[in-house]
PDB file of C-alpha atoms in Angstrom:
ATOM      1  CA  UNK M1148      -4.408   4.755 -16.685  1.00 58.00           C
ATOM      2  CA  UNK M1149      -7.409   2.739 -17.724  1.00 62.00           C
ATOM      3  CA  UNK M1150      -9.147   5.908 -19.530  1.00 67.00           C
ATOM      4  CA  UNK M1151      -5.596   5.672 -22.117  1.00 74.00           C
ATOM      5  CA  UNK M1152      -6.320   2.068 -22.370  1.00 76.00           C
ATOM      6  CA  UNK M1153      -2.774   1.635 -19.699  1.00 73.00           C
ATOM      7  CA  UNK M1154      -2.329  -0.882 -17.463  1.00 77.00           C
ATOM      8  CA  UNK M1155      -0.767  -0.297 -14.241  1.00 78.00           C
ATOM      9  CA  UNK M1156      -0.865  -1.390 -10.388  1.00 80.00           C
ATOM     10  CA  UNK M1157      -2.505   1.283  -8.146  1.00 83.00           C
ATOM     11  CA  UNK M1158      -0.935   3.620  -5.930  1.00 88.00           C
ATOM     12  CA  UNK M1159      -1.790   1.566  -2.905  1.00 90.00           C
ATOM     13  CA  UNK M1160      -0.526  -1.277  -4.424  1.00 89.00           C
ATOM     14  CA  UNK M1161       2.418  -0.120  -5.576  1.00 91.00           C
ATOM     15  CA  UNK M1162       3.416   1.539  -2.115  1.00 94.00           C
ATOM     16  CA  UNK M1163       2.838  -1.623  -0.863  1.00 93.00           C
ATOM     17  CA  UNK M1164       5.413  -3.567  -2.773  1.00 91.00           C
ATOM     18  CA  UNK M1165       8.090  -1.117  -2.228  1.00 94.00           C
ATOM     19  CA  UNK M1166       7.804  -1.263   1.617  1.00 93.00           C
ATOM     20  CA  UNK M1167       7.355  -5.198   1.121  1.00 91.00           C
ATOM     21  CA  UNK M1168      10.878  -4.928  -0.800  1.00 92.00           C
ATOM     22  CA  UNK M1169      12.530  -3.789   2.489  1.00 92.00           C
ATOM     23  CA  UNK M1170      14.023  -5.692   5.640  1.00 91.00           C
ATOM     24  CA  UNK M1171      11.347  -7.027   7.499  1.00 87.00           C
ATOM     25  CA  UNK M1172      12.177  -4.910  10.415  1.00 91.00           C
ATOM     26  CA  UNK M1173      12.098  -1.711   8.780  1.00 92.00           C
ATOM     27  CA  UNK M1174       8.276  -1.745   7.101  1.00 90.00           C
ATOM     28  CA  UNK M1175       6.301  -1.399  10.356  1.00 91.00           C
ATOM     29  CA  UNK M1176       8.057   2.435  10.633  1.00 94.00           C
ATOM     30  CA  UNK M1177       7.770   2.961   6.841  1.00 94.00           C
ATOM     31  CA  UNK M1178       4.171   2.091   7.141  1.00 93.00           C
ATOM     32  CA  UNK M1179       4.024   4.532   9.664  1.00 93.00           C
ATOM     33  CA  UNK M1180       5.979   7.383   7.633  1.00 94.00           C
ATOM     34  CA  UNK M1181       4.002   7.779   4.659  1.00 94.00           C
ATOM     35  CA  UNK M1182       4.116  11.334   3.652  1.00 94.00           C
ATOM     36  CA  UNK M1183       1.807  13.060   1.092  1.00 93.00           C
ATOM     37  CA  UNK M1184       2.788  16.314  -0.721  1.00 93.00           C
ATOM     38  CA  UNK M1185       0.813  18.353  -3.430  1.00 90.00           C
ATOM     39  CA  UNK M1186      -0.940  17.280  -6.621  1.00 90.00           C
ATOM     40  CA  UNK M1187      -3.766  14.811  -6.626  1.00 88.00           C
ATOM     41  CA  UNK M1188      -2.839  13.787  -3.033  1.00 90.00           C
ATOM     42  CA  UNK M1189      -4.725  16.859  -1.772  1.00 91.00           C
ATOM     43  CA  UNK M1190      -8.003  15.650  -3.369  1.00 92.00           C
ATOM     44  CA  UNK M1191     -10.261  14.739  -0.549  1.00 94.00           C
ATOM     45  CA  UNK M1192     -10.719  11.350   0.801  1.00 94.00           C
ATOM     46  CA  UNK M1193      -7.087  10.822  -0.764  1.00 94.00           C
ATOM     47  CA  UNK M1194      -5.467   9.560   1.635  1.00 94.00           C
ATOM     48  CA  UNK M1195      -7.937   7.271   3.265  1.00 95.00           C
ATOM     49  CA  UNK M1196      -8.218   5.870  -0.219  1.00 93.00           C
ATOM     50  CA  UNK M1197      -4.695   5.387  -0.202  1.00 95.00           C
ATOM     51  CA  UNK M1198      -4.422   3.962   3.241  1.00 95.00           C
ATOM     52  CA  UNK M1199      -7.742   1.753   2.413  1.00 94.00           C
ATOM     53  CA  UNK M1200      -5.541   0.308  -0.648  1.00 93.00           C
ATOM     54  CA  UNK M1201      -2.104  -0.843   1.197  1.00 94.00           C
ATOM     55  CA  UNK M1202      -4.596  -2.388   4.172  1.00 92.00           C
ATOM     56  CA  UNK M1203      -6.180  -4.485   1.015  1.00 92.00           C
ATOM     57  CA  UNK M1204      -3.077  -5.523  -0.637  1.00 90.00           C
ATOM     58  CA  UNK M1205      -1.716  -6.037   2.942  1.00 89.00           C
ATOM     59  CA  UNK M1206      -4.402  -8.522   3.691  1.00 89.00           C
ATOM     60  CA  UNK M1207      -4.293 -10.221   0.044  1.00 87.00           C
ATOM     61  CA  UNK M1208      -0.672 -10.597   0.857  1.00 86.00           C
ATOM     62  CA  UNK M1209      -1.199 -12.313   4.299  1.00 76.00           C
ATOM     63  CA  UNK M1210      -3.843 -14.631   3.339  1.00 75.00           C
ATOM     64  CA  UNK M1211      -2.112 -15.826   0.358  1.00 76.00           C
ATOM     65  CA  UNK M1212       1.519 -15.736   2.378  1.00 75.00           C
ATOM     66  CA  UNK M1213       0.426 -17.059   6.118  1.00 65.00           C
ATOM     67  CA  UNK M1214       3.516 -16.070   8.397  1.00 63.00           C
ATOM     68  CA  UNK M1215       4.690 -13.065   6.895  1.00 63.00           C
ATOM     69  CA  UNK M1216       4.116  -9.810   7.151  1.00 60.00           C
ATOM     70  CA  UNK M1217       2.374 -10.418  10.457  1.00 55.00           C
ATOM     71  CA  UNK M1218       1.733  -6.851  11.758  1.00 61.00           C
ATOM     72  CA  UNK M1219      -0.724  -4.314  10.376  1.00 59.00           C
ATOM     73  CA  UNK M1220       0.465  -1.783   8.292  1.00 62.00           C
ATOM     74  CA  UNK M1221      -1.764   0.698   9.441  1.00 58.00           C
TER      75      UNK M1221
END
């Protein structure tokens, strides 16, 4: 997006927020149930990449939110 001059929220981070937008019981299992299919998310080192991304925003989220959100993601 930044090559077109677009701004945007990364993949990781935008994975992130959608689980966060669930009941709080649900996103330890939705965590755990990420699926990737086809296109770009067969590059290599994808999905580390991607899982390396919702950890971050995970961690931004806790340090900035103490109390919530209190089990890893991944």
């Amino acid at each position: 997006p930044k090559l077109v001059d677009f701004s945007t929220d990364s993949l990781g981070d935008l994975v992130f927020e959608a689980i966060r937008g669930c009941d709080a019981t649900l996103r330890l299992g939705l965590y755990k149930s990420i699926l990737l299919a086809g296109g770009t998310t067969m590059f290599p080192g994808f999905p580390d990449r991607l899982k390396a991304d919702i950890t971050d925003s995970w961690k931004r989220h806790v340090r900035s939110n103490p109390g919530t959100d209190v089990r890893a993601p991944v």
